[in-house]
Amino acid sequence: MSVQMTVPADPVDVIFDILASKGDADYGGECVSQLQHALQCAMLAEQAGAPSPLIAAALLHDIGHLIDDRAHQMRDSGVDARHEAQAERYLKQWFGPDVTQPVRLHVDAKRYLCATDIAYWDSLSDGSKKSLEMQGGPFDRTEELEFIDLPYARDAVMLRRWDDMAKLKDAVTPPLKHFRPHITSALLG
């Protein structure tokens, strides 16, 4: 009698399958799909010369929306599904804090920017303004100072800026496979 060992799936294949199979989902009333948004965000990070872990975070920051079948229903009901926390929990099986923490903090980075940048609120899309209400609104002064002192908070602020710019209907991006080397190099051990 022989025992067959199953080889664990390549984490990049698992992640890319989620993005490819569920990425055509609506992105919170924006004019792009979840996948288009992810690709645009990763492209902006790459164009800015970000390191691979931050490019991986840019590509994967909203995966929490895709792994929770109830996320859209909750959002439509006015409930914050905390997609950033779901994404962090899911991604930390494969990635270190240089990927997971900017992902976890990207919503708080929006709250931080609303508190510290007078023009930021006006730059947000209607969908992002609506979700901000569910996410707690702008930080107060104490929250703002506590946030920016966190490890990876500054990376999260950069990710947030790319996140906000990654909602262009006709943007041309590289295909998903283009980002495989960044994701692979960001994997733990």
Coordinates of C-alpha atoms in Angstrom, one line a residue:
M1 CA 0.0 0.0 0.0
S2 CA 1.5 3.3 -1.0
V3 CA 0.7 6.6 0.6
Q4 CA 0.2 9.5 -1.9
M5 CA 1.4 12.8 -0.8
T6 CA -0.3 15.8 -2.1
V7 CA 1.9 18.7 -3.1
P8 CA 0.7 22.0 -1.7
A9 CA -0.5 24.4 -4.4
D10 CA 1.8 27.2 -5.4
P11 CA 0.6 30.2 -3.4
V12 CA 1.0 32.5 -6.4
D13 CA -1.2 30.2 -8.4
V14 CA -3.8 30.2 -5.6
I15 CA -3.8 34.0 -5.4
F16 CA -3.9 34.5 -9.1
D17 CA -6.7 32.1 -9.5
I18 CA -8.8 34.1 -7.0
L19 CA -8.0 37.4 -8.8
A20 CA -8.7 35.9 -12.2
S21 CA -11.9 34.0 -11.2
K22 CA -13.5 36.6 -8.9
G23 CA -11.8 39.8 -10.1
D24 CA -14.5 40.7 -12.6
A25 CA -16.6 41.6 -9.6
D26 CA -17.9 45.1 -9.1
Y27 CA -15.5 47.4 -7.3
G28 CA -17.8 49.3 -5.0
G29 CA -19.7 51.2 -7.7
E30 CA -16.4 52.4 -9.4
C31 CA -16.0 52.2 -13.2
V32 CA -13.5 49.4 -12.9
S33 CA -13.6 45.8 -11.8
Q34 CA -11.7 44.4 -8.8
L35 CA -9.0 43.0 -11.1
Q36 CA -8.6 46.2 -13.1
H37 CA -8.3 48.1 -9.9
A38 CA -5.7 45.7 -8.5
L39 CA -3.6 45.8 -11.8
Q40 CA -3.7 49.6 -11.9
C41 CA -2.6 49.9 -8.3
A42 CA 0.3 47.4 -8.8
M43 CA 1.3 49.2 -12.0
L44 CA 1.4 52.6 -10.2
A45 CA 3.5 51.1 -7.4
E46 CA 5.9 49.5 -10.0
Q47 CA 6.1 52.8 -11.9
A48 CA 7.0 54.6 -8.7
G49 CA 9.9 52.2 -8.2
A50 CA 8.4 50.5 -5.1
P51 CA 10.1 47.4 -3.8
S52 CA 8.5 44.0 -4.7
P53 CA 6.7 43.6 -1.3
L54 CA 5.0 46.9 -1.7
I55 CA 4.0 46.1 -5.3
A56 CA 2.6 42.8 -4.0
A57 CA 0.6 44.7 -1.3
A58 CA -0.7 47.1 -4.0
L59 CA -1.9 44.1 -6.1
L60 CA -3.4 42.3 -3.2
H61 CA -4.7 45.0 -0.9
D62 CA -8.4 44.4 -1.7
I63 CA -8.3 40.6 -1.8
G64 CA -10.4 40.6 1.3
H65 CA -13.4 41.6 -0.9
L66 CA -12.8 38.6 -3.0
I67 CA -12.4 35.9 -0.4
D68 CA -15.6 36.8 1.5
D69 CA -18.7 36.0 -0.4
R70 CA -20.7 38.3 2.0
A71 CA -18.6 41.4 1.5
H72 CA -20.7 43.0 -1.2
Q73 CA -23.9 42.3 0.6
M74 CA -22.6 43.7 3.8
R75 CA -21.3 46.9 2.0
D76 CA -24.7 47.3 0.4
S77 CA -26.3 47.1 3.8
G78 CA -24.0 49.8 5.2
V79 CA -21.8 47.4 7.2
D80 CA -18.0 47.5 7.0
A81 CA -16.8 44.0 6.3
R82 CA -13.2 45.0 7.3
H83 CA -11.8 43.7 4.1
E84 CA -8.3 44.9 5.1
A85 CA -8.3 42.7 8.2
Q86 CA -9.6 39.7 6.2
A87 CA -6.9 40.3 3.6
E88 CA -4.1 40.5 6.3
R89 CA -5.3 37.2 7.9
Y90 CA -5.4 35.5 4.6
L91 CA -2.1 36.8 3.2
K92 CA 0.0 36.2 6.3
Q93 CA 0.2 32.5 5.6
W94 CA 2.5 33.4 2.7
F95 CA 3.8 36.9 3.2
G96 CA 5.6 38.8 5.9
P97 CA 4.7 42.2 7.4
D98 CA 6.2 44.1 4.5
V99 CA 3.2 42.9 2.5
T100 CA 0.5 42.3 5.1
Q101 CA 0.9 45.5 7.1
P102 CA 0.4 48.0 4.3
V103 CA -2.6 45.9 3.3
R104 CA -4.0 46.0 6.8
L105 CA -3.4 49.7 7.2
H106 CA -4.6 51.0 3.8
V107 CA -8.0 51.9 5.2
D108 CA -6.6 53.7 8.2
A109 CA -4.3 55.5 5.7
K110 CA -7.4 56.9 4.1
R111 CA -8.6 58.1 7.5
Y112 CA -5.2 59.6 8.2
L113 CA -5.0 61.4 4.8
C114 CA -8.5 62.8 5.4
A115 CA -7.3 64.2 8.7
T116 CA -4.0 65.6 7.4
D117 CA -4.5 66.7 3.8
I118 CA -7.1 69.3 3.2
A119 CA -7.4 68.5 -0.5
Y120 CA -7.5 64.7 0.0
W121 CA -11.3 64.5 0.7
D122 CA -12.1 66.3 -2.5
S123 CA -9.9 63.8 -4.5
L124 CA -11.9 60.8 -3.3
S125 CA -14.4 59.0 -5.5
D126 CA -18.0 59.0 -4.3
G127 CA -17.6 55.2 -3.5
S128 CA -14.5 55.9 -1.4
K129 CA -16.3 58.8 0.5
K130 CA -19.2 56.5 1.3
S131 CA -17.0 53.7 2.5
L132 CA -15.0 56.1 4.7
E133 CA -18.2 56.8 6.7
M134 CA -18.6 53.0 7.4
Q135 CA -14.8 52.8 8.2
G136 CA -15.0 55.5 11.0
G137 CA -14.4 58.7 9.2
P138 CA -11.3 60.9 9.4
F139 CA -8.9 60.3 12.3
D140 CA -8.9 62.8 15.2
R141 CA -5.5 64.3 16.1
T142 CA -4.5 61.6 18.6
E143 CA -5.4 58.8 16.2
E144 CA -3.5 60.5 13.4
L145 CA -0.3 60.7 15.4
E146 CA -0.6 57.1 16.7
F147 CA -1.2 55.9 13.1
I148 CA 1.8 57.5 11.4
D149 CA 4.1 56.1 14.1
L150 CA 3.1 52.5 13.3
P151 CA 5.6 50.3 11.4
Y152 CA 4.6 50.3 7.7
A153 CA 2.2 53.3 8.1
R154 CA 4.2 55.3 5.5
D155 CA 4.0 52.4 3.1
A156 CA 0.3 52.2 3.7
V157 CA 0.0 55.9 2.9
M158 CA 1.8 55.4 -0.5
L159 CA -0.4 52.3 -1.1
R160 CA -3.5 54.4 -0.4
R161 CA -2.5 57.1 -2.9
W162 CA -2.1 54.4 -5.6
D163 CA -5.3 52.9 -4.5
D164 CA -7.1 56.2 -5.0
M165 CA -5.6 56.7 -8.5
A166 CA -6.3 53.1 -9.7
K167 CA -9.8 53.7 -10.8
L168 CA -9.5 54.8 -14.4
K169 CA -11.9 53.1 -16.8
D170 CA -9.6 52.9 -19.8
A171 CA -6.2 52.5 -18.2
V172 CA -4.0 50.0 -19.9
T173 CA -2.1 47.7 -17.5
P174 CA 0.3 44.8 -17.8
P175 CA -1.5 41.4 -17.5
L176 CA -1.7 39.7 -14.1
K177 CA 1.3 37.3 -15.0
H178 CA 3.5 40.4 -15.3
F179 CA 3.4 40.8 -11.5
R180 CA 4.3 37.1 -10.7
P181 CA 8.0 37.9 -10.1
H182 CA 7.1 40.6 -7.6
I183 CA 4.7 38.3 -5.8
T184 CA 7.1 35.4 -5.8
S185 CA 10.0 37.4 -4.5
A186 CA 7.8 38.7 -1.6
L187 CA 6.8 35.2 -0.4
L188 CA 8.1 34.1 3.0
G189 CA 11.2 31.8 3.0

